[in-house]
mmCIF file with all atom_site columns, C-alpha atoms and ligand atoms in Angstrom:
data_model
loop_
_atom_site.group_PDB
_atom_site.id
_atom_site.type_symbol
_atom_site.label_atom_id
_atom_site.label_alt_id
_atom_site.label_comp_id
_atom_site.label_asym_id
_atom_site.label_entity_id
_atom_site.label_seq_id
_atom_site.pdbx_PDB_ins_code
_atom_site.Cartn_x
_atom_site.Cartn_y
_atom_site.Cartn_z
_atom_site.occupancy
_atom_site.B_iso_or_equiv
_atom_site.pdbx_formal_charge
_atom_site.auth_seq_id
_atom_site.auth_comp_id
_atom_site.auth_asym_id
_atom_site.auth_atom_id
_atom_site.pdbx_PDB_model_num
ATOM   1   C CA  . UNK A 1 1   ? 0.000   0.000  0.000  1.00 61.00 ? 1   UNK A CA  1
ATOM   2   C CA  . UNK A 1 2   ? 1.357   3.446  -0.937 1.00 71.00 ? 2   UNK A CA  1
ATOM   3   C CA  . UNK A 1 3   ? 2.204   5.424  2.200  1.00 81.00 ? 3   UNK A CA  1
ATOM   4   C CA  . UNK A 1 4   ? -0.240  8.327  2.494  1.00 84.00 ? 4   UNK A CA  1
ATOM   5   C CA  . UNK A 1 5   ? 2.725   10.758 2.647  1.00 77.00 ? 5   UNK A CA  1
ATOM   6   C CA  . UNK A 1 6   ? 3.438   9.937  -1.025 1.00 77.00 ? 6   UNK A CA  1
ATOM   7   C CA  . UNK A 1 7   ? -0.114  9.316  -2.265 1.00 76.00 ? 7   UNK A CA  1
ATOM   8   C CA  . UNK A 1 8   ? -1.234  11.751 -4.957 1.00 80.00 ? 8   UNK A CA  1
ATOM   9   C CA  . UNK A 1 9   ? -5.028  11.601 -5.241 1.00 91.00 ? 9   UNK A CA  1
ATOM   10  C CA  . UNK A 1 10  ? -5.329  14.940 -3.412 1.00 94.00 ? 10  UNK A CA  1
ATOM   11  C CA  . UNK A 1 11  ? -8.728  16.609 -3.049 1.00 95.00 ? 11  UNK A CA  1
ATOM   12  C CA  . UNK A 1 12  ? -8.211  20.193 -1.777 1.00 95.00 ? 12  UNK A CA  1
ATOM   13  C CA  . UNK A 1 13  ? -10.354 21.630 1.017  1.00 95.00 ? 13  UNK A CA  1
ATOM   14  C CA  . UNK A 1 14  ? -13.470 23.534 -0.090 1.00 96.00 ? 14  UNK A CA  1
ATOM   15  C CA  . UNK A 1 15  ? -12.265 26.332 2.233  1.00 96.00 ? 15  UNK A CA  1
ATOM   16  C CA  . UNK A 1 16  ? -10.050 28.678 0.183  1.00 97.00 ? 16  UNK A CA  1
ATOM   17  C CA  . UNK A 1 17  ? -7.950  29.868 3.171  1.00 95.00 ? 17  UNK A CA  1
ATOM   18  C CA  . UNK A 1 18  ? -7.233  26.268 4.093  1.00 96.00 ? 18  UNK A CA  1
ATOM   19  C CA  . UNK A 1 19  ? -6.382  25.262 0.511  1.00 96.00 ? 19  UNK A CA  1
ATOM   20  C CA  . UNK A 1 20  ? -4.106  28.293 0.193  1.00 97.00 ? 20  UNK A CA  1
ATOM   21  C CA  . UNK A 1 21  ? -2.299  27.582 3.461  1.00 97.00 ? 21  UNK A CA  1
ATOM   22  C CA  . UNK A 1 22  ? -1.608  23.961 2.472  1.00 97.00 ? 22  UNK A CA  1
ATOM   23  C CA  . UNK A 1 23  ? -0.333  25.028 -0.958 1.00 97.00 ? 23  UNK A CA  1
ATOM   24  C CA  . UNK A 1 24  ? 1.942   27.769 0.414  1.00 98.00 ? 24  UNK A CA  1
ATOM   25  C CA  . UNK A 1 25  ? 3.293   25.537 3.196  1.00 98.00 ? 25  UNK A CA  1
ATOM   26  C CA  . UNK A 1 26  ? 4.037   22.569 0.925  1.00 96.00 ? 26  UNK A CA  1
ATOM   27  C CA  . UNK A 1 27  ? 5.323   24.774 -1.894 1.00 96.00 ? 27  UNK A CA  1
ATOM   28  C CA  . UNK A 1 28  ? 7.898   26.375 0.432  1.00 97.00 ? 28  UNK A CA  1
ATOM   29  C CA  . UNK A 1 29  ? 8.909   23.169 2.248  1.00 97.00 ? 29  UNK A CA  1
ATOM   30  C CA  . UNK A 1 30  ? 7.356   24.567 5.404  1.00 97.00 ? 30  UNK A CA  1
ATOM   31  C CA  . UNK A 1 31  ? 9.169   27.908 5.334  1.00 97.00 ? 31  UNK A CA  1
ATOM   32  C CA  . UNK A 1 32  ? 6.030   29.917 4.496  1.00 97.00 ? 32  UNK A CA  1
ATOM   33  C CA  . UNK A 1 33  ? 2.449   29.825 5.808  1.00 97.00 ? 33  UNK A CA  1
ATOM   34  C CA  . UNK A 1 34  ? 3.678   27.883 8.844  1.00 98.00 ? 34  UNK A CA  1
ATOM   35  C CA  . UNK A 1 35  ? 1.697   29.866 11.429 1.00 97.00 ? 35  UNK A CA  1
ATOM   36  C CA  . UNK A 1 36  ? -1.961  30.556 12.059 1.00 96.00 ? 36  UNK A CA  1
ATOM   37  C CA  . UNK A 1 37  ? -2.378  33.870 10.228 1.00 93.00 ? 37  UNK A CA  1
ATOM   38  C CA  . UNK A 1 38  ? -0.384  36.599 12.070 1.00 89.00 ? 38  UNK A CA  1
ATOM   39  C CA  . UNK A 1 39  ? -0.508  34.892 15.465 1.00 94.00 ? 39  UNK A CA  1
ATOM   40  C CA  . UNK A 1 40  ? 3.019   33.560 15.088 1.00 95.00 ? 40  UNK A CA  1
ATOM   41  C CA  . UNK A 1 41  ? 1.684   30.252 16.420 1.00 97.00 ? 41  UNK A CA  1
ATOM   42  C CA  . UNK A 1 42  ? 3.026   27.244 14.518 1.00 98.00 ? 42  UNK A CA  1
ATOM   43  C CA  . UNK A 1 43  ? 0.871   24.905 12.453 1.00 98.00 ? 43  UNK A CA  1
ATOM   44  C CA  . UNK A 1 44  ? 1.428   21.490 10.881 1.00 98.00 ? 44  UNK A CA  1
ATOM   45  C CA  . UNK A 1 45  ? -0.192  19.914 7.818  1.00 98.00 ? 45  UNK A CA  1
ATOM   46  C CA  . UNK A 1 46  ? -1.977  16.615 8.499  1.00 98.00 ? 46  UNK A CA  1
ATOM   47  C CA  . UNK A 1 47  ? -2.713  14.290 5.599  1.00 97.00 ? 47  UNK A CA  1
ATOM   48  C CA  . UNK A 1 48  ? -5.549  11.777 5.942  1.00 97.00 ? 48  UNK A CA  1
ATOM   49  C CA  . UNK A 1 49  ? -7.381  9.381  3.668  1.00 97.00 ? 49  UNK A CA  1
ATOM   50  C CA  . UNK A 1 50  ? -11.020 10.263 2.967  1.00 97.00 ? 50  UNK A CA  1
ATOM   51  C CA  . UNK A 1 51  ? -13.103 7.598  4.679  1.00 97.00 ? 51  UNK A CA  1
ATOM   52  C CA  . UNK A 1 52  ? -15.801 7.893  1.983  1.00 97.00 ? 52  UNK A CA  1
ATOM   53  C CA  . UNK A 1 53  ? -13.958 9.127  -1.104 1.00 96.00 ? 53  UNK A CA  1
ATOM   54  C CA  . UNK A 1 54  ? -10.593 7.431  -0.475 1.00 95.00 ? 54  UNK A CA  1
ATOM   55  C CA  . UNK A 1 55  ? -9.024  10.721 -1.601 1.00 95.00 ? 55  UNK A CA  1
ATOM   56  C CA  . UNK A 1 56  ? -6.006  12.377 0.044  1.00 97.00 ? 56  UNK A CA  1
ATOM   57  C CA  . UNK A 1 57  ? -7.104  15.187 2.342  1.00 97.00 ? 57  UNK A CA  1
ATOM   58  C CA  . UNK A 1 58  ? -4.785  17.823 3.853  1.00 98.00 ? 58  UNK A CA  1
ATOM   59  C CA  . UNK A 1 59  ? -5.687  19.750 6.981  1.00 98.00 ? 59  UNK A CA  1
ATOM   60  C CA  . UNK A 1 60  ? -3.657  22.483 8.725  1.00 98.00 ? 60  UNK A CA  1
ATOM   61  C CA  . UNK A 1 61  ? -3.775  22.067 12.522 1.00 98.00 ? 61  UNK A CA  1
ATOM   62  C CA  . UNK A 1 62  ? -2.055  23.867 15.391 1.00 98.00 ? 62  UNK A CA  1
ATOM   63  C CA  . UNK A 1 63  ? 1.366   22.375 16.190 1.00 98.00 ? 63  UNK A CA  1
ATOM   64  C CA  . UNK A 1 64  ? 1.254   20.635 19.579 1.00 98.00 ? 64  UNK A CA  1
ATOM   65  C CA  . UNK A 1 65  ? 4.425   18.543 19.859 1.00 98.00 ? 65  UNK A CA  1
ATOM   66  C CA  . UNK A 1 66  ? 6.108   16.746 22.750 1.00 98.00 ? 66  UNK A CA  1
ATOM   67  C CA  . UNK A 1 67  ? 9.052   14.339 22.494 1.00 98.00 ? 67  UNK A CA  1
ATOM   68  C CA  . UNK A 1 68  ? 8.408   13.725 18.823 1.00 97.00 ? 68  UNK A CA  1
ATOM   69  C CA  . UNK A 1 69  ? 4.688   12.990 19.210 1.00 98.00 ? 69  UNK A CA  1
ATOM   70  C CA  . UNK A 1 70  ? 1.890   15.358 18.168 1.00 98.00 ? 70  UNK A CA  1
ATOM   71  C CA  . UNK A 1 71  ? -1.609  16.065 19.475 1.00 98.00 ? 71  UNK A CA  1
ATOM   72  C CA  . UNK A 1 72  ? -4.265  16.514 16.780 1.00 98.00 ? 72  UNK A CA  1
ATOM   73  C CA  . UNK A 1 73  ? -7.123  18.533 18.297 1.00 98.00 ? 73  UNK A CA  1
ATOM   74  C CA  . UNK A 1 74  ? -10.503 18.275 16.536 1.00 98.00 ? 74  UNK A CA  1
ATOM   75  C CA  . UNK A 1 75  ? -11.636 21.654 17.875 1.00 98.00 ? 75  UNK A CA  1
ATOM   76  C CA  . UNK A 1 76  ? -13.336 23.133 14.785 1.00 97.00 ? 76  UNK A CA  1
ATOM   77  C CA  . UNK A 1 77  ? -13.522 26.449 16.666 1.00 97.00 ? 77  UNK A CA  1
ATOM   78  C CA  . UNK A 1 78  ? -15.830 24.967 19.287 1.00 98.00 ? 78  UNK A CA  1
ATOM   79  C CA  . UNK A 1 79  ? -18.538 24.064 16.763 1.00 98.00 ? 79  UNK A CA  1
ATOM   80  C CA  . UNK A 1 80  ? -21.175 21.540 17.912 1.00 98.00 ? 80  UNK A CA  1
ATOM   81  C CA  . UNK A 1 81  ? -19.935 18.884 15.466 1.00 97.00 ? 81  UNK A CA  1
ATOM   82  C CA  . UNK A 1 82  ? -16.515 17.320 14.881 1.00 98.00 ? 82  UNK A CA  1
ATOM   83  C CA  . UNK A 1 83  ? -14.550 18.325 11.805 1.00 98.00 ? 83  UNK A CA  1
ATOM   84  C CA  . UNK A 1 84  ? -14.941 15.586 9.203  1.00 98.00 ? 84  UNK A CA  1
ATOM   85  C CA  . UNK A 1 85  ? -11.209 14.798 9.191  1.00 98.00 ? 85  UNK A CA  1
ATOM   86  C CA  . UNK A 1 86  ? -11.979 13.238 12.596 1.00 98.00 ? 86  UNK A CA  1
ATOM   87  C CA  . UNK A 1 87  ? -13.801 10.414 10.787 1.00 98.00 ? 87  UNK A CA  1
ATOM   88  C CA  . UNK A 1 88  ? -10.895 9.895  8.401  1.00 98.00 ? 88  UNK A CA  1
ATOM   89  C CA  . UNK A 1 89  ? -8.596  9.336  11.406 1.00 98.00 ? 89  UNK A CA  1
ATOM   90  C CA  . UNK A 1 90  ? -10.964 6.958  13.185 1.00 98.00 ? 90  UNK A CA  1
ATOM   91  C CA  . UNK A 1 91  ? -11.555 4.990  9.951  1.00 98.00 ? 91  UNK A CA  1
ATOM   92  C CA  . UNK A 1 92  ? -7.891  4.627  8.986  1.00 97.00 ? 92  UNK A CA  1
ATOM   93  C CA  . UNK A 1 93  ? -5.493  5.604  11.816 1.00 97.00 ? 93  UNK A CA  1
ATOM   94  C CA  . UNK A 1 94  ? -2.441  4.279  9.958  1.00 97.00 ? 94  UNK A CA  1
ATOM   95  C CA  . UNK A 1 95  ? -3.044  6.251  6.736  1.00 96.00 ? 95  UNK A CA  1
ATOM   96  C CA  . UNK A 1 96  ? -1.965  9.563  8.220  1.00 97.00 ? 96  UNK A CA  1
ATOM   97  C CA  . UNK A 1 97  ? 1.013   11.827 7.613  1.00 97.00 ? 97  UNK A CA  1
ATOM   98  C CA  . UNK A 1 98  ? 2.297   14.984 9.296  1.00 98.00 ? 98  UNK A CA  1
ATOM   99  C CA  . UNK A 1 99  ? 4.363   17.723 7.713  1.00 98.00 ? 99  UNK A CA  1
ATOM   100 C CA  . UNK A 1 100 ? 6.196   19.797 10.339 1.00 98.00 ? 100 UNK A CA  1
ATOM   101 C CA  . UNK A 1 101 ? 8.969   21.349 8.252  1.00 97.00 ? 101 UNK A CA  1
ATOM   102 C CA  . UNK A 1 102 ? 10.438  20.312 4.862  1.00 96.00 ? 102 UNK A CA  1
ATOM   103 C CA  . UNK A 1 103 ? 8.835   16.928 4.275  1.00 95.00 ? 103 UNK A CA  1
ATOM   104 C CA  . UNK A 1 104 ? 5.867   14.832 5.464  1.00 96.00 ? 104 UNK A CA  1
ATOM   105 C CA  . UNK A 1 105 ? 6.334   11.628 7.452  1.00 97.00 ? 105 UNK A CA  1
ATOM   106 C CA  . UNK A 1 106 ? 3.921   8.790  8.060  1.00 97.00 ? 106 UNK A CA  1
ATOM   107 C CA  . UNK A 1 107 ? 2.342   8.473  11.509 1.00 98.00 ? 107 UNK A CA  1
ATOM   108 C CA  . UNK A 1 108 ? -0.198  6.314  13.296 1.00 98.00 ? 108 UNK A CA  1
ATOM   109 C CA  . UNK A 1 109 ? -2.828  7.996  15.435 1.00 98.00 ? 109 UNK A CA  1
ATOM   110 C CA  . UNK A 1 110 ? -4.940  6.960  18.381 1.00 98.00 ? 110 UNK A CA  1
ATOM   111 C CA  . UNK A 1 111 ? -7.716  8.851  20.129 1.00 98.00 ? 111 UNK A CA  1
ATOM   112 C CA  . UNK A 1 112 ? -6.857  9.450  23.783 1.00 98.00 ? 112 UNK A CA  1
ATOM   113 C CA  . UNK A 1 113 ? -8.942  9.860  26.945 1.00 98.00 ? 113 UNK A CA  1
ATOM   114 C CA  . UNK A 1 114 ? -8.675  10.188 30.726 1.00 98.00 ? 114 UNK A CA  1
ATOM   115 C CA  . UNK A 1 115 ? -5.389  11.251 32.324 1.00 98.00 ? 115 UNK A CA  1
ATOM   116 C CA  . UNK A 1 116 ? -3.475  10.931 29.052 1.00 98.00 ? 116 UNK A CA  1
ATOM   117 C CA  . UNK A 1 117 ? -5.933  13.273 27.342 1.00 98.00 ? 117 UNK A CA  1
ATOM   118 C CA  . UNK A 1 118 ? -5.730  15.713 30.279 1.00 98.00 ? 118 UNK A CA  1
ATOM   119 C CA  . UNK A 1 119 ? -1.937  15.826 29.958 1.00 98.00 ? 119 UNK A CA  1
ATOM   120 C CA  . UNK A 1 120 ? -2.063  16.438 26.186 1.00 98.00 ? 120 UNK A CA  1
ATOM   121 C CA  . UNK A 1 121 ? -4.940  18.927 26.581 1.00 98.00 ? 121 UNK A CA  1
ATOM   122 C CA  . UNK A 1 122 ? -2.696  20.994 28.899 1.00 98.00 ? 122 UNK A CA  1
ATOM   123 C CA  . UNK A 1 123 ? 0.028   20.921 26.252 1.00 98.00 ? 123 UNK A CA  1
ATOM   124 C CA  . UNK A 1 124 ? -2.485  21.872 23.550 1.00 98.00 ? 124 UNK A CA  1
ATOM   125 C CA  . UNK A 1 125 ? -3.820  24.881 25.488 1.00 98.00 ? 125 UNK A CA  1
ATOM   126 C CA  . UNK A 1 126 ? -0.233  25.943 26.259 1.00 98.00 ? 126 UNK A CA  1
ATOM   127 C CA  . UNK A 1 127 ? 0.452   25.935 22.502 1.00 98.00 ? 127 UNK A CA  1
ATOM   128 C CA  . UNK A 1 128 ? -2.882  27.547 21.513 1.00 98.00 ? 128 UNK A CA  1
ATOM   129 C CA  . UNK A 1 129 ? -4.883  29.151 24.334 1.00 98.00 ? 129 UNK A CA  1
ATOM   130 C CA  . UNK A 1 130 ? -8.156  29.495 22.324 1.00 98.00 ? 130 UNK A CA  1
ATOM   131 C CA  . UNK A 1 131 ? -8.641  25.711 22.581 1.00 98.00 ? 131 UNK A CA  1
ATOM   132 C CA  . UNK A 1 132 ? -9.823  26.337 26.172 1.00 98.00 ? 132 UNK A CA  1
ATOM   133 C CA  . UNK A 1 133 ? -12.436 28.836 24.940 1.00 98.00 ? 133 UNK A CA  1
ATOM   134 C CA  . UNK A 1 134 ? -13.562 26.446 22.206 1.00 98.00 ? 134 UNK A CA  1
ATOM   135 C CA  . UNK A 1 135 ? -14.192 23.722 24.791 1.00 98.00 ? 135 UNK A CA  1
ATOM   136 C CA  . UNK A 1 136 ? -16.347 26.142 26.817 1.00 98.00 ? 136 UNK A CA  1
ATOM   137 C CA  . UNK A 1 137 ? -18.388 26.868 23.668 1.00 97.00 ? 137 UNK A CA  1
ATOM   138 C CA  . UNK A 1 138 ? -19.526 23.294 23.007 1.00 98.00 ? 138 UNK A CA  1
ATOM   139 C CA  . UNK A 1 139 ? -21.173 20.358 24.792 1.00 96.00 ? 139 UNK A CA  1
ATOM   140 C CA  . UNK A 1 140 ? -19.002 18.014 22.710 1.00 97.00 ? 140 UNK A CA  1
ATOM   141 C CA  . UNK A 1 141 ? -15.778 16.939 24.408 1.00 98.00 ? 141 UNK A CA  1
ATOM   142 C CA  . UNK A 1 142 ? -13.219 18.048 21.798 1.00 98.00 ? 142 UNK A CA  1
ATOM   143 C CA  . UNK A 1 143 ? -11.484 14.877 20.576 1.00 98.00 ? 143 UNK A CA  1
ATOM   144 C CA  . UNK A 1 144 ? -7.707  14.633 20.867 1.00 98.00 ? 144 UNK A CA  1
ATOM   145 C CA  . UNK A 1 145 ? -5.514  12.163 18.990 1.00 98.00 ? 145 UNK A CA  1
ATOM   146 C CA  . UNK A 1 146 ? -1.841  11.423 19.563 1.00 98.00 ? 146 UNK A CA  1
ATOM   147 C CA  . UNK A 1 147 ? 0.228   10.850 16.420 1.00 98.00 ? 147 UNK A CA  1
ATOM   148 C CA  . UNK A 1 148 ? 3.449   8.795  16.583 1.00 98.00 ? 148 UNK A CA  1
ATOM   149 C CA  . UNK A 1 149 ? 5.915   8.275  13.714 1.00 97.00 ? 149 UNK A CA  1
ATOM   150 C CA  . UNK A 1 150 ? 5.640   4.933  11.980 1.00 94.00 ? 150 UNK A CA  1
ATOM   151 C CA  . UNK A 1 151 ? 8.887   3.025  12.372 1.00 82.00 ? 151 UNK A CA  1
HETATM 152 N N1  . F42 B 2 .   ? -9.073  22.946 12.824 1.00 72.10 ? 201 F42 B N1  1
HETATM 153 C C1  . F42 B 2 .   ? -9.125  22.213 13.988 1.00 72.10 ? 201 F42 B C1  1
HETATM 154 O O1  . F42 B 2 .   ? -10.106 21.475 14.192 1.00 72.10 ? 201 F42 B O1  1
HETATM 155 N N2  . F42 B 2 .   ? -8.097  22.279 14.904 1.00 72.10 ? 201 F42 B N2  1
HETATM 156 C C2  . F42 B 2 .   ? -7.017  23.079 14.723 1.00 72.10 ? 201 F42 B C2  1
HETATM 157 O O2  . F42 B 2 .   ? -6.091  23.078 15.554 1.00 72.10 ? 201 F42 B O2  1
HETATM 158 C C3  . F42 B 2 .   ? -6.945  23.873 13.514 1.00 72.10 ? 201 F42 B C3  1
HETATM 159 C C4  . F42 B 2 .   ? -5.872  24.739 13.235 1.00 72.10 ? 201 F42 B C4  1
HETATM 160 C C5  . F42 B 2 .   ? -5.806  25.413 11.998 1.00 72.10 ? 201 F42 B C5  1
HETATM 161 C C6  . F42 B 2 .   ? -4.697  26.216 11.668 1.00 72.10 ? 201 F42 B C6  1
HETATM 162 C C7  . F42 B 2 .   ? -4.622  26.841 10.427 1.00 72.10 ? 201 F42 B C7  1
HETATM 163 C C8  . F42 B 2 .   ? -5.656  26.669 9.489  1.00 72.10 ? 201 F42 B C8  1
HETATM 164 O O3  . F42 B 2 .   ? -5.564  27.245 8.278  1.00 72.10 ? 201 F42 B O3  1
HETATM 165 C C9  . F42 B 2 .   ? -6.780  25.892 9.802  1.00 72.10 ? 201 F42 B C9  1
HETATM 166 C C10 . F42 B 2 .   ? -6.859  25.255 11.056 1.00 72.10 ? 201 F42 B C10 1
HETATM 167 N N3  . F42 B 2 .   ? -7.940  24.453 11.378 1.00 72.10 ? 201 F42 B N3  1
HETATM 168 C C11 . F42 B 2 .   ? -8.005  23.760 12.571 1.00 72.10 ? 201 F42 B C11 1
HETATM 169 C C12 . F42 B 2 .   ? -9.043  24.241 10.400 1.00 72.10 ? 201 F42 B C12 1
HETATM 170 C C13 . F42 B 2 .   ? -8.817  22.881 9.722  1.00 72.10 ? 201 F42 B C13 1
HETATM 171 O O4  . F42 B 2 .   ? -7.747  23.002 8.799  1.00 72.10 ? 201 F42 B O4  1
HETATM 172 C C14 . F42 B 2 .   ? -10.083 22.401 8.992  1.00 72.10 ? 201 F42 B C14 1
HETATM 173 O O5  . F42 B 2 .   ? -10.399 23.278 7.965  1.00 72.10 ? 201 F42 B O5  1
HETATM 174 C C15 . F42 B 2 .   ? -11.246 22.296 9.942  1.00 72.10 ? 201 F42 B C15 1
HETATM 175 O O6  . F42 B 2 .   ? -10.879 21.542 11.081 1.00 72.10 ? 201 F42 B O6  1
HETATM 176 C C16 . F42 B 2 .   ? -12.425 21.623 9.273  1.00 72.10 ? 201 F42 B C16 1
HETATM 177 O O7  . F42 B 2 .   ? -12.013 20.347 8.831  1.00 72.10 ? 201 F42 B O7  1
HETATM 178 P P1  . F42 B 2 .   ? -13.035 19.476 7.936  1.00 72.10 ? 201 F42 B P1  1
HETATM 179 O O8  . F42 B 2 .   ? -12.320 18.202 7.578  1.00 72.10 ? 201 F42 B O8  1
HETATM 180 O O9  . F42 B 2 .   ? -14.363 19.377 8.590  1.00 72.10 ? 201 F42 B O9  1
HETATM 181 O O10 . F42 B 2 .   ? -13.120 20.387 6.618  1.00 72.10 ? 201 F42 B O10 1
HETATM 182 C C17 . F42 B 2 .   ? -14.258 20.380 5.759  1.00 72.10 ? 201 F42 B C17 1
HETATM 183 C C18 . F42 B 2 .   ? -14.616 21.813 5.461  1.00 72.10 ? 201 F42 B C18 1
HETATM 184 C C19 . F42 B 2 .   ? -13.852 19.665 4.470  1.00 72.10 ? 201 F42 B C19 1
HETATM 185 O O11 . F42 B 2 .   ? -12.702 19.712 4.072  1.00 72.10 ? 201 F42 B O11 1
HETATM 186 N N4  . F42 B 2 .   ? -14.838 19.009 3.864  1.00 72.10 ? 201 F42 B N4  1
HETATM 187 C C20 . F42 B 2 .   ? -14.613 18.347 2.577  1.00 72.10 ? 201 F42 B C20 1
HETATM 188 C C21 . F42 B 2 .   ? -15.752 18.711 1.639  1.00 72.10 ? 201 F42 B C21 1
HETATM 189 O O12 . F42 B 2 .   ? -15.571 18.475 0.435  1.00 72.10 ? 201 F42 B O12 1
HETATM 190 O O13 . F42 B 2 .   ? -16.767 19.227 2.145  1.00 72.10 ? 201 F42 B O13 1
HETATM 191 C C22 . F42 B 2 .   ? -14.583 16.837 2.780  1.00 72.10 ? 201 F42 B C22 1
HETATM 192 C C23 . F42 B 2 .   ? -13.356 16.444 3.551  1.00 72.10 ? 201 F42 B C23 1
HETATM 193 C C24 . F42 B 2 .   ? -13.254 14.964 3.858  1.00 72.10 ? 201 F42 B C24 1
HETATM 194 O O14 . F42 B 2 .   ? -12.343 14.568 4.554  1.00 72.10 ? 201 F42 B O14 1
HETATM 195 N N5  . F42 B 2 .   ? -14.189 14.111 3.319  1.00 72.10 ? 201 F42 B N5  1
HETATM 196 C C25 . F42 B 2 .   ? -14.124 12.690 3.605  1.00 72.10 ? 201 F42 B C25 1
HETATM 197 C C26 . F42 B 2 .   ? -13.789 11.904 2.322  1.00 72.10 ? 201 F42 B C26 1
HETATM 198 O O15 . F42 B 2 .   ? -14.123 10.697 2.240  1.00 72.10 ? 201 F42 B O15 1
HETATM 199 O O16 . F42 B 2 .   ? -13.124 12.483 1.436  1.00 72.10 ? 201 F42 B O16 1
HETATM 200 C C27 . F42 B 2 .   ? -15.459 12.235 4.216  1.00 72.10 ? 201 F42 B C27 1
HETATM 201 C C28 . F42 B 2 .   ? -15.566 12.813 5.620  1.00 72.10 ? 201 F42 B C28 1
HETATM 202 C C29 . F42 B 2 .   ? -16.899 12.371 6.247  1.00 72.10 ? 201 F42 B C29 1
HETATM 203 O O17 . F42 B 2 .   ? -16.895 11.355 6.969  1.00 72.10 ? 201 F42 B O17 1
HETATM 204 O O18 . F42 B 2 .   ? -17.907 13.038 5.947  1.00 72.10 ? 201 F42 B O18 1
#
């Protein structure tokens, strides 16, 4: 099976600002468009496999990294529903890649809960304080995944 980091059946996001950020980040090997607008806060590009279309999807997320692992926070600005990339991760947790710099690498993800989630949630809010506000805005517990490099 082709690793998702090299798959090429890419279907861009319908959201122009998201599409543009992915294009600028990838086109500059991570030197440009690597923050959330002018916040100066770092982002990563997460590649997933569409659980319905099978297409390659690319989603900028805030960079929450610790000892080489990353938290992927399905905040969607505190909206009542999960972002749909959440369902791509749950459907195929080993067809995921992260780009945090020049080139993407394949990762496996798992959704976390309990004390482990609390620890990573603290790290996430430290990296991007608005996550705490988003959680206050919604009844949904914002899902958190941990991504680890595939060996
Ligand atoms: N979103 C977050 O949730 N957390 C963040 O930390 C975050 C940071 C961030 C930083 C910069 C930036 O530019 C955007 C950022 N976003 C963040 C927004 C994020 O990039 C996504 O745009 C947002 O989370 C919404 O994700 P989404 O997957 O719901 O996007 C929708 C709009 C989308 O792309 N829909 C596609 C469409 O055509 O309508 C389909 C995408 C898809 O994956 N389809 C699946 C398939 O099979 O192809 C089916 C999915 C299903 O089960 O329905």
